[in-house]
Short mmCIF file of C-alpha atoms and ligand atoms in Angstrom, two decimals:
data_model
loop_
_atom_site.label_atom_id
_atom_site.label_comp_id
_atom_site.label_asym_id
_atom_site.label_seq_id
_atom_site.Cartn_x
_atom_site.Cartn_y
_atom_site.Cartn_z
CA MET A 1 18.66 74.37 140.92
CA ARG A 2 15.60 74.69 139.16
CA PRO A 3 15.81 74.56 135.56
CA VAL A 4 15.60 78.27 134.00
CA ILE A 5 12.87 77.40 131.72
CA LEU A 6 10.38 76.80 134.24
CA SER A 7 10.47 80.10 136.36
CA SER A 8 10.79 82.09 132.62
CA VAL A 9 8.41 80.51 130.75
CA VAL A 10 6.26 77.97 132.53
CA ASP A 11 5.27 79.98 135.43
CA ARG A 12 4.59 83.08 133.15
CA ASN A 13 1.97 80.63 131.84
CA LEU A 14 3.74 80.95 128.38
CA CYS A 15 4.08 77.51 127.58
CA ILE A 16 3.04 75.97 124.46
CA GLY A 17 4.06 72.30 125.18
CA CYS A 18 6.23 72.08 122.49
CA GLY A 19 9.00 69.73 124.05
CA LEU A 20 11.90 70.75 122.36
CA CYS A 21 13.43 72.23 125.95
CA ALA A 22 12.73 68.60 127.13
CA ALA A 23 14.29 66.83 123.95
CA LEU A 24 17.86 69.07 123.75
CA CYS A 25 18.41 69.37 127.55
CA PRO A 26 21.85 67.67 127.90
CA GLN A 27 20.93 66.22 131.19
CA ASN A 28 17.94 65.01 130.14
CA ILE A 29 16.28 66.24 133.20
CA LEU A 30 12.65 67.54 131.52
CA THR A 31 9.82 65.32 130.85
CA MET A 32 6.66 66.70 129.14
CA GLN A 33 3.82 65.87 131.39
CA TRP A 34 -0.20 67.12 131.69
CA ASN A 35 -0.61 69.84 133.80
CA ARG A 36 -3.74 70.62 135.59
CA TYR A 37 -5.65 72.63 132.56
CA GLY A 38 -5.21 69.47 129.97
CA GLU A 39 -1.85 70.85 128.40
CA TYR A 40 1.44 70.08 128.00
CA ASN A 41 4.71 71.09 130.12
CA PRO A 42 7.79 70.59 131.01
CA THR A 43 8.71 69.23 134.53
CA GLU A 44 12.00 68.55 136.06
CA ALA A 45 12.81 64.87 137.10
CA SER A 46 15.80 66.35 138.68
CA PRO A 47 18.00 69.09 139.78
CA CYS A 48 19.54 71.17 137.04
CA THR A 49 23.02 71.34 137.79
CA THR A 50 24.86 72.84 134.74
CA GLU A 51 22.46 75.58 133.91
CA CYS A 52 23.28 75.57 130.73
CA GLY A 53 20.75 77.80 129.41
CA LEU A 54 19.70 75.55 126.54
CA CYS A 55 16.24 74.62 127.47
CA THR A 56 15.36 78.31 126.84
CA LYS A 57 17.36 79.27 123.72
CA VAL A 58 15.14 76.78 121.99
CA CYS A 59 12.10 78.15 123.46
CA PRO A 60 9.94 79.71 121.13
CA PHE A 61 8.16 82.01 123.99
CA THR A 62 11.49 83.54 125.35
CA ASP A 63 13.63 86.14 123.44
CA SER A 64 16.61 84.16 122.36
CA GLY A 65 17.47 87.01 119.82
CA GLU A 66 15.73 85.70 117.04
CA ASN A 67 12.04 86.15 115.65
CA GLU A 68 10.41 84.83 112.71
CA ASP A 69 11.45 87.66 110.59
CA THR A 70 15.35 86.83 111.53
CA ILE A 71 14.96 82.95 111.39
CA GLY A 72 12.62 83.73 107.82
CA GLU A 73 15.85 86.30 106.28
CA ARG A 74 18.11 83.24 107.37
CA LEU A 75 16.47 80.68 105.86
CA TYR A 76 14.82 82.22 102.76
CA GLY A 77 15.90 85.97 102.31
CA LYS A 78 18.51 85.17 99.61
CA ILE A 79 16.88 82.88 97.36
CA PRO A 80 16.32 84.24 94.07
CA GLY A 81 12.61 85.45 93.19
CA ILE A 82 11.84 85.47 96.77
CA ARG A 83 9.41 88.15 98.10
CA HIS A 84 8.01 89.24 101.48
CA LEU A 85 4.85 90.50 103.45
CA PRO A 86 4.68 91.29 106.89
CA GLU A 87 1.10 89.33 107.22
CA THR A 88 3.11 86.13 105.74
CA GLY A 89 6.83 86.56 106.03
CA TYR A 90 9.03 85.20 103.41
CA TYR A 91 7.25 83.37 100.11
CA LEU A 92 8.17 81.94 96.89
CA ALA A 93 4.80 80.98 95.31
CA SER A 94 1.08 80.53 96.61
CA TYR A 95 -1.46 78.20 95.46
CA VAL A 96 -4.85 76.39 95.67
CA GLY A 97 -5.93 73.41 94.62
CA TYR A 98 -6.29 69.82 96.49
CA SER A 99 -5.46 66.17 95.75
CA GLU A 100 -8.54 64.23 94.91
CA LYS A 101 -7.25 61.21 96.50
CA HIS A 102 -6.44 62.47 99.52
CA ARG A 103 -8.83 64.98 100.34
CA PRO A 104 -11.96 62.42 101.60
CA THR A 105 -9.65 61.62 104.98
CA SER A 106 -7.86 65.03 104.98
CA ALA A 107 -8.43 68.49 107.09
CA SER A 108 -9.09 70.38 103.80
CA GLY A 109 -7.59 69.53 100.00
CA GLY A 110 -5.36 66.86 101.23
CA ILE A 111 -2.06 68.28 99.67
CA ALA A 112 -0.03 68.24 103.30
CA THR A 113 -0.23 64.34 103.29
CA TRP A 114 0.04 64.06 99.69
CA LEU A 115 3.43 66.14 100.11
CA LEU A 116 4.76 63.95 102.80
CA GLU A 117 3.73 61.37 100.98
CA ALA A 118 5.66 62.01 97.59
CA LEU A 119 8.76 63.22 99.90
CA LEU A 120 9.16 59.42 101.10
CA ALA A 121 7.88 58.04 97.99
CA GLU A 122 10.08 59.67 95.68
CA GLY A 123 13.03 58.89 98.13
CA ILE A 124 13.45 62.81 99.02
CA VAL A 125 13.18 61.77 102.48
CA ASP A 126 13.63 58.78 104.42
CA HIS A 127 11.31 59.33 107.30
CA VAL A 128 8.28 61.86 108.23
CA ILE A 129 7.56 63.21 111.35
CA CYS A 130 3.58 64.03 111.63
CA VAL A 131 0.79 63.72 114.08
CA ALA A 132 -1.54 60.64 114.22
CA PRO A 133 -3.88 58.68 116.58
CA THR A 134 -2.66 56.76 118.97
CA GLY A 135 -5.56 54.95 120.41
CA ASP A 136 -4.75 55.77 123.96
CA PRO A 137 -7.38 57.64 125.72
CA GLU A 138 -5.12 59.37 128.04
CA ARG A 139 -3.19 60.79 124.82
CA LEU A 140 -5.25 60.67 121.48
CA PHE A 141 -2.60 62.00 119.59
CA SER A 142 1.22 61.80 119.38
CA PHE A 143 4.26 62.69 116.91
CA ARG A 144 4.88 59.73 115.42
CA VAL A 145 7.98 59.14 112.75
CA PHE A 146 6.57 57.18 109.28
CA ASP A 147 8.82 55.10 106.91
CA ILE A 148 6.09 54.04 104.52
CA PRO A 149 4.00 56.53 102.35
CA GLU A 150 0.71 54.43 103.03
CA ASP A 151 1.32 54.83 106.64
CA VAL A 152 1.83 58.79 106.63
CA ARG A 153 -2.10 58.72 105.91
CA THR A 154 -3.42 57.63 108.86
CA GLY A 155 -2.01 60.92 110.34
CA ALA A 156 -4.11 62.80 108.06
CA GLY A 157 -6.69 65.50 109.31
CA SER A 158 -5.92 67.85 112.10
CA ALA A 159 -5.30 67.35 115.59
CA TYR A 160 -7.08 69.89 117.72
CA TYR A 161 -5.45 68.45 120.50
CA PRO A 162 -2.20 68.62 122.45
CA VAL A 163 1.08 66.81 121.24
CA GLU A 164 4.52 67.39 121.84
CA MET A 165 7.98 67.05 120.42
CA SER A 166 10.28 65.73 122.49
CA GLY A 167 10.24 62.02 121.94
CA VAL A 168 10.54 62.48 117.91
CA ILE A 169 13.27 64.95 118.36
CA ARG A 170 15.38 62.53 120.63
CA HIS A 171 14.39 59.85 118.12
CA VAL A 172 16.15 62.31 115.14
CA LEU A 173 19.09 62.97 117.43
CA ALA A 174 19.50 59.42 117.84
CA HIS A 175 18.76 57.91 114.34
CA SER A 176 20.24 59.22 110.92
CA GLY A 177 18.44 59.83 108.00
CA ARG A 178 16.65 62.63 106.38
CA TYR A 179 13.68 63.79 107.55
CA ALA A 180 10.40 66.00 106.97
CA ILE A 181 8.18 67.16 109.83
CA THR A 182 5.23 68.76 110.35
CA GLY A 183 4.27 71.50 112.55
CA LEU A 184 2.23 74.63 113.94
CA PRO A 185 4.17 77.93 113.54
CA CYS A 186 5.52 78.24 116.89
CA PHE A 187 6.53 74.38 116.92
CA VAL A 188 8.65 74.93 113.63
CA LYS A 189 9.88 78.44 115.06
CA ALA A 190 11.41 75.91 117.86
CA VAL A 191 12.49 73.21 115.54
CA ARG A 192 14.62 75.98 114.14
CA LEU A 193 16.21 77.45 117.34
CA ALA A 194 17.11 73.75 118.05
CA GLN A 195 18.45 73.52 114.52
CA LYS A 196 20.92 76.64 115.37
CA LYS A 197 21.81 74.78 118.22
CA ASN A 198 22.24 71.30 117.50
CA PRO A 199 24.23 70.25 113.99
CA LYS A 200 22.80 66.86 113.62
CA LEU A 201 18.96 68.29 113.83
CA ARG A 202 20.53 70.88 111.35
CA GLU A 203 21.78 67.98 109.04
CA ARG A 204 18.60 65.74 109.08
CA ILE A 205 15.54 67.81 109.51
CA VAL A 206 15.66 68.49 105.51
CA PHE A 207 11.75 69.74 105.12
CA THR A 208 9.23 71.47 107.33
CA VAL A 209 5.76 71.65 106.79
CA GLY A 210 4.16 74.22 108.29
CA LEU A 211 0.05 74.63 108.95
CA VAL A 212 -1.69 78.00 109.64
CA CYS A 213 -2.54 78.08 113.09
CA GLY A 214 -5.47 80.48 114.81
CA GLN A 215 -4.67 78.63 118.04
CA MET A 216 -4.28 75.45 119.90
CA LYS A 217 -6.96 74.00 122.33
CA SER A 218 -6.27 71.75 125.81
CA ARG A 219 -7.27 68.36 125.90
CA HIS A 220 -10.07 69.37 128.00
CA PHE A 221 -11.83 70.99 124.60
CA THR A 222 -12.35 67.56 123.48
CA GLU A 223 -13.37 66.19 126.46
CA TYR A 224 -16.32 68.96 126.37
CA VAL A 225 -17.27 68.95 122.94
CA ALA A 226 -17.63 65.23 123.17
CA SER A 227 -19.59 65.78 126.42
CA ILE A 228 -22.11 68.24 124.43
CA ALA A 229 -21.96 65.51 121.21
CA GLY A 230 -23.45 63.20 123.90
CA ALA A 231 -20.20 60.79 124.14
CA GLY A 232 -20.10 60.66 127.59
CA GLY A 233 -17.07 59.14 129.78
CA LYS A 234 -13.56 58.48 128.16
CA VAL A 235 -12.91 59.73 124.56
CA MET A 236 -11.58 56.29 122.79
CA GLY A 237 -10.85 58.03 119.66
CA VAL A 238 -11.61 61.84 117.68
CA ARG A 239 -11.57 62.57 114.29
CA TYR A 240 -12.14 66.56 113.93
CA ARG A 241 -12.89 67.49 110.22
CA GLY A 242 -15.55 65.01 109.29
CA LYS A 243 -17.25 65.97 105.91
CA SER A 244 -20.86 66.07 104.65
CA PRO A 245 -21.72 66.42 101.28
CA ASP A 246 -24.80 68.34 102.24
CA ARG A 247 -22.98 71.42 103.94
CA SER A 248 -20.33 73.62 103.56
CA ALA A 249 -16.34 72.79 104.10
CA SER A 250 -16.28 75.47 107.08
CA ASN A 251 -19.34 73.34 108.51
CA PHE A 252 -17.47 70.07 109.54
CA TYR A 253 -17.95 67.89 112.01
CA TYR A 254 -16.23 66.59 114.93
CA SER A 255 -16.92 62.26 115.35
CA PHE A 256 -15.92 60.97 118.74
CA LEU A 257 -15.80 57.09 119.62
CA ALA A 258 -17.16 57.11 123.15
CA GLU A 259 -16.10 54.29 125.96
CA ASN A 260 -19.12 52.00 125.10
CA GLY A 261 -18.11 51.85 121.49
CA GLU A 262 -20.75 54.51 120.17
CA GLU A 263 -20.01 57.12 117.66
CA LYS A 264 -21.08 60.50 117.94
CA GLN A 265 -21.14 63.28 115.84
CA ILE A 266 -21.07 67.35 116.03
CA PHE A 267 -21.08 70.04 113.20
CA TRP A 268 -19.05 72.94 114.06
CA ASN A 269 -22.33 75.27 113.86
CA GLU A 270 -24.13 72.96 116.90
CA GLY A 271 -21.57 74.18 119.84
CA ILE A 272 -17.91 73.49 118.45
CA SER A 273 -18.08 77.12 116.94
CA GLU A 274 -19.13 78.96 120.27
CA ALA A 275 -16.23 77.46 121.89
CA TRP A 276 -13.88 77.79 119.43
CA THR A 277 -14.29 81.31 118.43
CA ASN A 278 -14.79 82.38 122.22
CA ARG A 279 -10.86 80.91 122.96
CA TRP A 280 -12.59 78.26 125.59
CA PHE A 281 -9.87 76.05 126.37
CA THR A 282 -7.02 77.93 124.67
CA PRO A 283 -3.44 77.76 125.74
CA ASN A 284 -2.34 81.22 127.22
CA ALA A 285 0.58 81.10 125.01
CA CYS A 286 -1.55 81.83 121.90
CA ASN A 287 -2.49 84.90 123.22
CA TYR A 288 1.12 85.83 122.44
CA CYS A 289 1.74 84.39 119.17
CA ASP A 290 2.20 86.81 116.46
CA ASP A 291 3.18 84.05 113.19
CA VAL A 292 -0.14 83.38 111.42
CA PHE A 293 1.64 81.31 108.32
CA ALA A 294 4.14 79.31 110.16
CA GLU A 295 6.84 81.78 108.71
CA CYS A 296 9.95 79.44 109.47
CA ALA A 297 8.56 76.56 107.68
CA ASP A 298 9.62 75.46 103.97
CA VAL A 299 5.82 75.17 102.86
CA THR A 300 2.69 76.00 104.76
CA CYS A 301 -0.75 74.53 104.17
CA MET A 302 -3.89 76.19 105.38
CA ASP A 303 -7.55 75.87 104.46
CA ALA A 304 -8.83 77.67 101.68
CA TRP A 305 -11.42 79.77 103.92
CA LEU A 306 -12.37 82.20 100.62
CA PRO A 307 -16.33 82.28 99.58
CA GLU A 308 -15.28 80.43 95.95
CA TYR A 309 -13.73 77.32 97.83
CA SER A 310 -15.58 77.10 100.86
CA ARG A 311 -19.05 76.18 99.73
CA ASP A 312 -17.17 72.77 98.38
CA SER A 313 -17.44 70.58 101.23
CA ARG A 314 -14.64 68.27 99.97
CA GLY A 315 -12.14 70.94 101.07
CA ALA A 316 -9.41 72.54 99.36
CA ASN A 317 -5.97 74.01 100.27
CA LEU A 318 -4.02 77.20 99.79
CA VAL A 319 -0.27 76.58 100.02
CA LEU A 320 2.29 79.09 100.36
CA VAL A 321 6.01 78.00 99.07
CA ARG A 322 9.36 79.62 100.75
CA SER A 323 11.76 76.82 99.31
CA SER A 324 13.18 76.32 95.94
CA ASP A 325 13.23 72.34 96.42
CA MET A 326 10.08 72.34 97.63
CA ARG A 327 8.74 74.35 94.73
CA GLU A 328 10.30 71.84 92.47
CA VAL A 329 8.35 68.76 94.40
CA ILE A 330 4.88 70.92 94.08
CA GLU A 331 5.09 71.93 90.81
CA GLY A 332 6.31 68.42 89.55
CA GLY A 333 3.43 66.80 91.67
CA GLN A 334 1.53 63.78 90.26
CA GLY A 335 -2.32 63.36 91.31
CA ILE A 336 -2.94 66.98 92.31
CA ASN A 337 -4.85 69.96 91.23
CA LEU A 338 -2.85 73.25 91.77
CA LYS A 339 -2.55 76.93 90.46
CA PRO A 340 -0.91 79.82 91.46
CA VAL A 341 -3.13 82.36 93.06
CA PRO A 342 -1.88 85.65 94.11
CA ILE A 343 -0.57 85.79 98.00
CA GLU A 344 -3.26 88.53 99.29
CA LYS A 345 -5.80 85.43 98.48
CA LEU A 346 -4.03 84.07 101.05
CA VAL A 347 -3.82 86.72 103.72
CA GLN A 348 -7.64 87.08 103.04
CA SER A 349 -8.45 83.71 103.67
CA GLN A 350 -7.09 84.18 107.15
CA ALA A 351 -7.96 87.85 108.25
CA GLY A 352 -9.67 86.69 111.18
CA VAL A 353 -6.83 85.18 112.34
CA VAL A 354 -4.26 87.84 111.40
CA ALA A 355 -6.85 90.84 112.94
CA ILE A 356 -5.99 88.54 116.56
CA LYS A 357 -2.12 87.58 116.06
CA ARG A 358 -1.41 91.43 115.22
CA ARG A 359 -3.93 94.09 115.70
CA GLN A 360 -5.20 92.55 118.88
CA LEU A 361 -2.13 91.56 120.05
CA TRP A 362 -0.92 95.22 119.95
CA HIS A 363 -3.60 95.67 122.31
CA ARG A 364 -3.01 92.29 124.28
CA LEU A 365 0.89 93.59 125.06
CA CYS A 366 -0.44 97.28 126.19
CA ARG A 367 -2.80 95.96 128.60
CA ASP A 368 -0.08 93.82 130.03
CA ARG A 369 1.85 96.91 130.66
CA GLU A 370 -0.83 98.28 132.22
CA LYS A 371 -1.40 95.46 134.50
CA GLY A 372 2.62 96.18 135.57
CA LEU A 373 3.45 92.96 133.37
CA LYS A 374 6.61 93.51 131.58
CA PRO A 375 4.89 93.14 127.81
CA LEU A 376 6.67 90.05 125.99
CA LYS A 377 8.89 91.21 122.99
CA LYS A 378 7.13 90.52 119.87
CA ARG A 379 7.43 91.78 116.44
CA VAL A 380 4.33 94.33 116.90
CA LYS A 381 4.91 97.15 119.63
CA PRO A 382 2.55 97.69 122.65
CA GLU A 383 -0.43 99.88 121.80
CA LYS A 384 -3.59 100.64 123.12
CA SER A 385 -6.82 99.85 120.61
CA LYS A 386 -8.79 103.45 120.05
CA ASN A 387 -11.76 101.28 119.72
CA PRO A 388 -13.63 100.72 123.04
CA LEU A 389 -15.85 97.86 121.70
CA LEU A 390 -12.90 95.73 120.61
CA CYS A 391 -10.97 96.41 123.72
CA LYS A 392 -14.18 94.98 125.68
CA GLU A 393 -14.40 92.09 123.25
CA VAL A 394 -10.60 91.07 124.18
CA ALA A 395 -10.99 91.52 127.79
CA LEU A 396 -14.17 89.33 127.64
CA LYS A 397 -12.65 86.75 125.51
CA GLU A 398 -9.62 86.62 127.72
CA GLN A 399 -11.87 86.21 130.85
CA MET A 400 -13.63 83.40 129.23
CA GLN A 401 -10.81 81.65 128.03
CA ARG A 402 -9.42 81.60 131.74
CA ILE A 403 -12.57 80.80 133.50
CA SER A 404 -13.41 77.67 130.96
CA LYS A 405 -10.15 76.48 132.04
CA GLU A 406 -10.74 76.66 135.67
CA CYS A 407 -14.44 76.04 135.40
CA TRP A 408 -13.97 72.60 133.59
CA ILE A 409 -12.20 71.43 136.80
CA THR A 410 -14.41 72.80 139.56
CA CYS A 411 -17.49 71.59 137.84
CA GLU A 412 -15.99 68.25 137.49
CA ALA A 413 -16.38 67.96 133.50
CA GLU A 414 -19.74 68.24 133.70
CA LYS A 415 -21.37 70.05 130.67
CA ASP A 416 -24.33 71.60 132.50
CA CYS A 417 -22.59 73.16 135.25
CA PHE A 418 -19.71 74.41 132.65
CA ARG A 419 -22.27 75.80 130.62
CA GLN A 420 -24.06 77.67 133.62
CA VAL A 421 -21.04 79.52 134.59
CA MET A 422 -19.98 80.67 131.13
CA HIS A 423 -23.30 81.87 130.11
CA PRO A 424 -23.54 85.33 131.66
CA HIS A 425 -19.97 86.09 130.13
CA LEU A 426 -21.65 84.82 126.59
CA VAL A 427 -24.58 87.25 126.90
CA ARG A 428 -22.12 90.27 127.92
CA LEU A 429 -19.83 89.25 124.61
CA GLN A 430 -22.81 88.81 122.37
CA ARG A 431 -24.09 92.27 123.66
CA SER A 432 -20.78 93.86 123.37
CA LEU A 433 -20.99 92.44 119.56
CA ILE A 434 -24.00 93.72 118.11
CA ILE A 435 -23.23 97.56 120.11
CA SER A 436 -20.03 96.72 117.90
CA ARG A 437 -21.81 96.15 114.41
CA ILE A 438 -24.25 98.74 115.44
CA ILE A 439 -21.79 101.69 116.15
CA VAL A 440 -18.09 100.25 114.29
CA LEU A 441 -19.53 99.34 110.99
CA PRO A 442 -20.83 102.99 109.75
CA LEU A 443 -17.64 104.28 111.68
CA ARG A 444 -15.18 101.94 109.19
CA ILE A 445 -17.30 102.60 106.30
CA ILE A 446 -16.31 106.36 106.65
CA ARG A 447 -12.76 105.59 107.86
CA LYS A 448 -12.13 103.33 104.60
CA ALA A 449 -13.31 106.44 102.46
CA ILE A 450 -10.38 108.64 104.09
CA PRO A 451 -7.06 107.86 102.95
CA GLY A 452 -4.24 107.05 105.76
CA LYS A 453 -6.84 106.41 108.66
CA ARG A 454 -5.87 102.80 109.87
CA ASP A 455 -8.71 100.35 110.51
CA GLU A 456 -8.86 99.61 113.94
C1 FAD B 1 -4.25 73.51 116.00
C2 FAD B 1 -4.76 73.73 114.36
C3 FAD B 1 -5.04 75.29 114.32
C4 FAD B 1 -5.40 75.58 113.08
N1 FAD B 1 -5.76 76.90 112.48
C5 FAD B 1 -6.18 76.94 111.30
C6 FAD B 1 -6.52 78.26 110.86
O1 FAD B 1 -6.78 78.99 111.72
N2 FAD B 1 -6.42 78.55 109.57
C7 FAD B 1 -6.16 77.66 108.59
O2 FAD B 1 -6.51 77.70 107.32
N3 FAD B 1 -5.67 76.35 108.91
C8 FAD B 1 -5.81 75.89 110.27
N4 FAD B 1 -5.11 74.85 110.42
C9 FAD B 1 -4.55 73.88 109.57
C10 FAD B 1 -5.82 73.15 108.71
O3 FAD B 1 -6.47 72.53 109.87
C11 FAD B 1 -5.21 72.02 107.81
O4 FAD B 1 -4.28 71.17 108.77
C12 FAD B 1 -4.39 72.39 106.93
O5 FAD B 1 -5.46 73.26 106.04
C13 FAD B 1 -3.79 71.42 105.76
O6 FAD B 1 -4.91 70.48 105.30
P1 FAD B 1 -4.64 69.29 104.16
O7 FAD B 1 -5.99 68.75 104.05
O8 FAD B 1 -3.49 69.43 103.59
O9 FAD B 1 -4.01 68.42 105.55
P2 FAD B 1 -3.78 66.91 105.89
O10 FAD B 1 -3.82 65.91 104.66
O11 FAD B 1 -4.87 66.65 106.86
O12 FAD B 1 -2.72 67.03 106.52
C14 FAD B 1 -2.13 67.30 107.92
C15 FAD B 1 -1.19 67.08 108.24
O13 FAD B 1 -0.62 67.66 109.69
C16 FAD B 1 -0.55 66.81 110.55
N5 FAD B 1 -1.10 67.43 111.94
C17 FAD B 1 -2.33 67.16 112.20
N6 FAD B 1 -2.34 68.22 113.56
C18 FAD B 1 -1.21 68.51 113.59
C19 FAD B 1 -0.93 69.45 114.75
N7 FAD B 1 -1.30 69.58 115.98
N8 FAD B 1 0.44 69.46 114.76
C20 FAD B 1 1.20 68.87 113.72
N9 FAD B 1 0.90 68.58 112.58
C21 FAD B 1 -0.52 68.40 112.62
C22 FAD B 1 -1.11 65.37 110.21
O14 FAD B 1 -0.13 64.53 110.93
C23 FAD B 1 -0.88 65.47 108.91
O15 FAD B 1 0.38 64.77 108.49
C24 FAD B 1 -4.77 74.57 111.64
C25 FAD B 1 -4.63 73.37 112.36
C26 FAD B 1 -4.33 72.83 113.50
C27 FAD B 1 -3.89 71.33 114.32
S1 SF4 B 2 7.16 76.70 124.75
FE1 SF4 B 2 8.13 74.69 124.08
S2 SF4 B 2 10.49 75.17 124.89
FE2 SF4 B 2 9.11 76.57 125.66
S3 SF4 B 2 8.83 75.81 127.54
FE3 SF4 B 2 7.40 75.06 126.73
S4 SF4 B 2 7.58 72.89 126.02
FE4 SF4 B 2 9.60 73.93 126.51
S1 SF4 B 3 -1.72 80.33 117.76
FE1 SF4 B 3 0.62 80.13 118.08
S2 SF4 B 3 1.47 79.80 119.82
FE2 SF4 B 3 -0.55 78.94 119.80
S3 SF4 B 3 -0.65 76.77 118.70
FE3 SF4 B 3 -0.63 78.13 117.55
S4 SF4 B 3 1.09 78.82 116.24
FE4 SF4 B 3 1.29 77.82 118.34
#
């Protein structure tokens, strides 16, 4: 038999490539491979003979009967002092801050790396699993297991590049010890679903460190940005969050190591933002994600995208804590500068992502229903937006997302050809956004003045 995960998730273009189905398969018949779009998918090495269905029960994109609300409730709901917001899930405390030692090489304030190092150094865990560069151009980043605090720092920075967990989860299953693991919201959810099914994972993975996530990108995204940066040929290495003292934290740069040994840099507003915000090379699964704040993680780190912090190029974190043990580690932390901040500031810092993953998701689910597709069961209900310009923006971005993936292949990774195809779509979107700003802004002001009106 063909493994059920392939027909129920992969064929429906809903796989984010976490690798948990492959790691948990008792027959070991699934392997994670690149698909033609530069995303990871499970593939079958041999037919499924037992049809146990474990693969679908650990997948974050099937209806396993559990969602982030029920998992959060199970893990954190009974902790004294815990509170809940629909946007963030459960929270015990929230902070703003940084680690002076770590932030030069980290994505933002370096708290994630500081924390992982501290967990190892203080003997709270025996192993840390995080993402680090590989030096292999076919697989620039991967999840790795580290046992020495200083080694964890090799993984500092964000990897906007597909990574999958099948190898490290198999490692945890085979080697005892206490592990801390980093992950995007969907990956942490998959780990939690797997822990429910597997006692070894439950016992051994003792801390989860989540990252706020707006979207993932395919491997082709890195190739495209490298090409506009002038790093042609194979990309041998990339750093995504370079900091420049004369620019704001949000105008970071990507730095590529080209095949000829040259290093090329490109800043966010020199072409990265166009591909990022228009959702070029974004996996389809991300269109159906309603978790912004990694609601199943013991602690979640994010960029402090607030005007009072983002001007400082060195970067700062906002941090949301859900477990009491994690709060103890963080509040007793040496060498960090952290102070409490209201939870509303965290929601405010991610306002754009919340809009996409919640309000726009209502609308996307509704569009699926209109197309005759069965809408995925999410925590938000399908509902058509009453704002025609928002409908148009969603449709145009979805179109660009789809076209970008095909077009990079048909253009044979040639950037001028790719940009020519994308150009008319960009123009249409820009026109629509200008009209939207002219019409919608005054309407929003009027709506805000009328109590009880929902902002679309
Ligand atoms: C795809 C992606 C999208 C993101 N979107 C947002 C967003 O919309 N808003 C926002 O505020 N923040 C977002 N982040 C998180 C942000 O980029 C930082 O990771 C976060 O602010 C922590 O910063 P830091 O300086 O504490 O982390 P660092 O000290 O740099 O440590 C980051 C840790 O995360 C691990 N890591 C890096 N990439 C991955 C990955 N792909 N999967 C699992 N672990 C990884 C590293 O190994 C390292 O241990 C995103 C991150 C990723 C990878
Ligand atoms: S999202 Fe993860 S668990 Fe689901 S099919 Fe893809 S790799 Fe497997
Ligand atoms: S947007 Fe959601 S589905 Fe996509 S990578 Fe981030 S957490 Fe996973």
